[in-house]
mmCIF file of C-alpha atoms in Angstrom:
data_model
loop_
_atom_site.group_PDB
_atom_site.id
_atom_site.type_symbol
_atom_site.label_atom_id
_atom_site.label_comp_id
_atom_site.label_asym_id
_atom_site.label_seq_id
_atom_site.Cartn_x
_atom_site.Cartn_y
_atom_site.Cartn_z
ATOM 1 C CA MET A 1 8.472 48.001 32.672
ATOM 2 C CA SER A 2 5.132 47.068 34.498
ATOM 3 C CA GLU A 3 3.226 47.632 31.125
ATOM 4 C CA ARG A 4 3.297 44.827 28.498
ATOM 5 C CA ALA A 5 4.385 45.627 24.961
ATOM 6 C CA LYS A 6 1.550 45.939 22.412
ATOM 7 C CA LEU A 7 1.604 43.358 19.509
ATOM 8 C CA PHE A 8 -0.907 45.500 17.366
ATOM 9 C CA ASP A 9 -1.000 49.140 17.585
ATOM 10 C CA ASP A 10 -4.525 50.290 17.401
ATOM 11 C CA GLU A 11 -3.495 53.623 15.821
ATOM 12 C CA GLU A 12 -1.964 52.068 12.730
ATOM 13 C CA PRO A 13 -4.098 52.539 9.501
ATOM 14 C CA GLU A 14 -5.497 49.518 7.685
ATOM 15 C CA PRO A 15 -3.347 48.339 4.879
ATOM 16 C CA ASP A 16 -4.246 49.111 1.349
ATOM 17 C CA LEU A 17 -5.373 45.597 -0.224
ATOM 18 C CA SER A 18 -7.153 47.031 -3.280
ATOM 19 C CA ARG A 19 -4.445 45.663 -5.614
ATOM 20 C CA PHE A 20 -5.303 42.152 -4.282
ATOM 21 C CA ALA A 21 -8.382 41.156 -6.177
ATOM 22 C CA PRO A 22 -9.778 37.865 -7.451
ATOM 23 C CA ARG A 23 -8.883 37.031 -11.107
ATOM 24 C CA ALA A 24 -11.619 37.734 -13.656
ATOM 25 C CA GLU A 25 -10.692 34.749 -15.815
ATOM 26 C CA ASP A 26 -11.488 31.223 -14.942
ATOM 27 C CA ALA A 27 -8.548 28.803 -14.255
ATOM 28 C CA PRO A 28 -7.904 26.360 -17.088
ATOM 29 C CA PRO A 29 -9.363 22.829 -16.422
ATOM 30 C CA ALA A 30 -7.033 20.370 -14.671
ATOM 31 C CA PRO A 31 -5.655 17.719 -17.016
ATOM 32 C CA GLY A 32 -7.106 14.220 -16.907
ATOM 33 C CA LEU A 33 -5.198 11.469 -14.906
ATOM 34 C CA ALA A 34 -4.397 9.489 -17.885
ATOM 35 C CA GLU A 35 -2.819 12.618 -19.645
ATOM 36 C CA VAL A 36 -0.681 13.320 -16.346
ATOM 37 C CA ARG A 37 0.372 9.768 -16.018
ATOM 38 C CA GLU A 38 1.412 9.632 -19.700
ATOM 39 C CA VAL A 39 3.475 12.934 -19.640
ATOM 40 C CA SER A 40 5.053 12.171 -16.172
ATOM 41 C CA ALA A 41 6.050 8.561 -17.615
ATOM 42 C CA ALA A 42 7.449 10.220 -20.991
ATOM 43 C CA ALA A 43 9.411 12.701 -18.592
ATOM 44 C CA GLY A 44 10.860 9.733 -16.667
ATOM 45 C CA PHE A 45 9.296 10.509 -13.292
ATOM 46 C CA PRO A 46 8.942 7.365 -11.074
ATOM 47 C CA ASN A 47 5.581 5.838 -10.460
ATOM 48 C CA ARG A 48 4.641 6.068 -6.895
ATOM 49 C CA ASP A 49 1.640 3.728 -7.028
ATOM 50 C CA PRO A 50 1.802 1.170 -4.032
ATOM 51 C CA VAL A 51 3.342 -2.168 -5.116
ATOM 52 C CA ARG A 52 2.027 -5.294 -3.069
ATOM 53 C CA ALA A 53 4.954 -7.540 -2.018
ATOM 54 C CA PRO A 54 4.573 -10.838 -3.514
ATOM 55 C CA LEU A 55 3.406 -13.758 -1.284
ATOM 56 C CA ILE A 56 6.218 -15.856 -0.058
ATOM 57 C CA PRO A 57 5.152 -19.465 -1.110
ATOM 58 C CA GLU A 58 6.747 -21.167 1.970
ATOM 59 C CA ARG A 59 5.277 -18.974 4.516
ATOM 60 C CA HIS A 60 2.082 -20.325 5.997
ATOM 61 C CA TYR A 61 -0.023 -18.878 8.723
ATOM 62 C CA TYR A 62 -1.320 -21.440 11.175
ATOM 63 C CA ARG A 63 -2.781 -20.998 14.943
ATOM 64 C CA THR A 64 -0.770 -23.673 16.610
ATOM 65 C CA GLY A 65 0.183 -22.388 20.102
ATOM 66 C CA ARG A 66 3.649 -22.268 19.148
ATOM 67 C CA ASP A 67 4.981 -18.807 20.235
ATOM 68 C CA THR A 68 8.989 -19.350 20.696
ATOM 69 C CA GLN A 69 11.175 -18.471 17.837
ATOM 70 C CA PHE A 70 13.828 -21.088 17.005
ATOM 71 C CA ASN A 71 16.260 -19.508 14.552
ATOM 72 C CA THR A 72 18.966 -21.512 12.941
ATOM 73 C CA LYS A 73 21.202 -21.495 9.903
ATOM 74 C CA VAL A 74 20.771 -24.429 7.543
ATOM 75 C CA ARG A 75 21.970 -25.318 4.010
ATOM 76 C CA PRO A 76 19.394 -24.337 1.323
ATOM 77 C CA ASP A 77 18.569 -28.080 0.549
ATOM 78 C CA VAL A 78 17.777 -28.794 4.085
ATOM 79 C CA LYS A 79 15.390 -25.893 4.370
ATOM 80 C CA ALA A 80 13.917 -26.932 0.876
ATOM 81 C CA ALA A 81 13.290 -30.412 2.242
ATOM 82 C CA TYR A 82 11.454 -29.147 5.356
ATOM 83 C CA VAL A 83 9.295 -26.742 3.269
ATOM 84 C CA ALA A 84 8.505 -29.654 0.866
ATOM 85 C CA ILE A 85 7.427 -31.994 3.692
ATOM 86 C CA ALA A 86 5.341 -29.182 5.209
ATOM 87 C CA ASN A 87 3.695 -28.524 1.952
ATOM 88 C CA GLU A 88 2.997 -31.999 1.061
ATOM 89 C CA ASP A 89 1.468 -32.720 4.380
ATOM 90 C CA ASN A 90 -0.275 -29.283 4.560
ATOM 91 C CA ILE A 91 1.227 -28.769 7.987
ATOM 92 C CA PRO A 92 3.465 -25.888 9.513
ATOM 93 C CA ILE A 93 7.250 -26.257 9.392
ATOM 94 C CA GLY A 94 7.323 -26.305 13.297
ATOM 95 C CA LYS A 95 5.243 -29.541 13.219
ATOM 96 C CA VAL A 96 7.702 -31.078 10.736
ATOM 97 C CA LEU A 97 10.503 -30.020 13.092
ATOM 98 C CA GLU A 98 8.766 -31.509 16.185
ATOM 99 C CA ASP A 99 8.051 -34.712 14.348
ATOM 100 C CA ALA A 100 11.826 -35.050 13.258
ATOM 101 C CA LEU A 101 12.743 -34.480 16.998
ATOM 102 C CA ASP A 102 10.356 -37.088 18.011
ATOM 103 C CA ALA A 103 11.745 -39.755 15.544
ATOM 104 C CA LEU A 104 15.365 -38.715 16.641
ATOM 105 C CA MET A 105 14.509 -39.255 20.300
ATOM 106 C CA ARG A 106 12.767 -42.724 19.661
ATOM 107 C CA GLU A 107 15.780 -43.789 17.800
ATOM 108 C CA ARG A 108 18.206 -42.905 20.540
ATOM 109 C CA ARG A 109 15.911 -44.684 23.176
ATOM 110 C CA GLN A 110 15.998 -47.766 21.014
ATOM 111 C CA ARG A 111 19.848 -47.785 20.828
ATOM 112 C CA GLY A 112 20.084 -47.727 24.519
#
């Protein structure tokens, strides 16, 4: 029990690998990429080429210092109006929302 079991027995003869030899003939050349695509398309295999997502027209990236999200549900026409104003003035939607809030607060102060 004090001696460890041996993984490889040194007295075992070398295996006979003579029947494993390189092939004498050359391998046929690989088909061209166009031919592979044609055959795979004919066989119905899906194309795995990367597809870029289309750009979303209403998404703009601005450095504004705004870092807090304000998620809300609105009707599609309200969202479209905000996006249209932002696109027309070339400003972020957050700025349109800020301007609308400022206008509402001004109106409320004037009422009393």
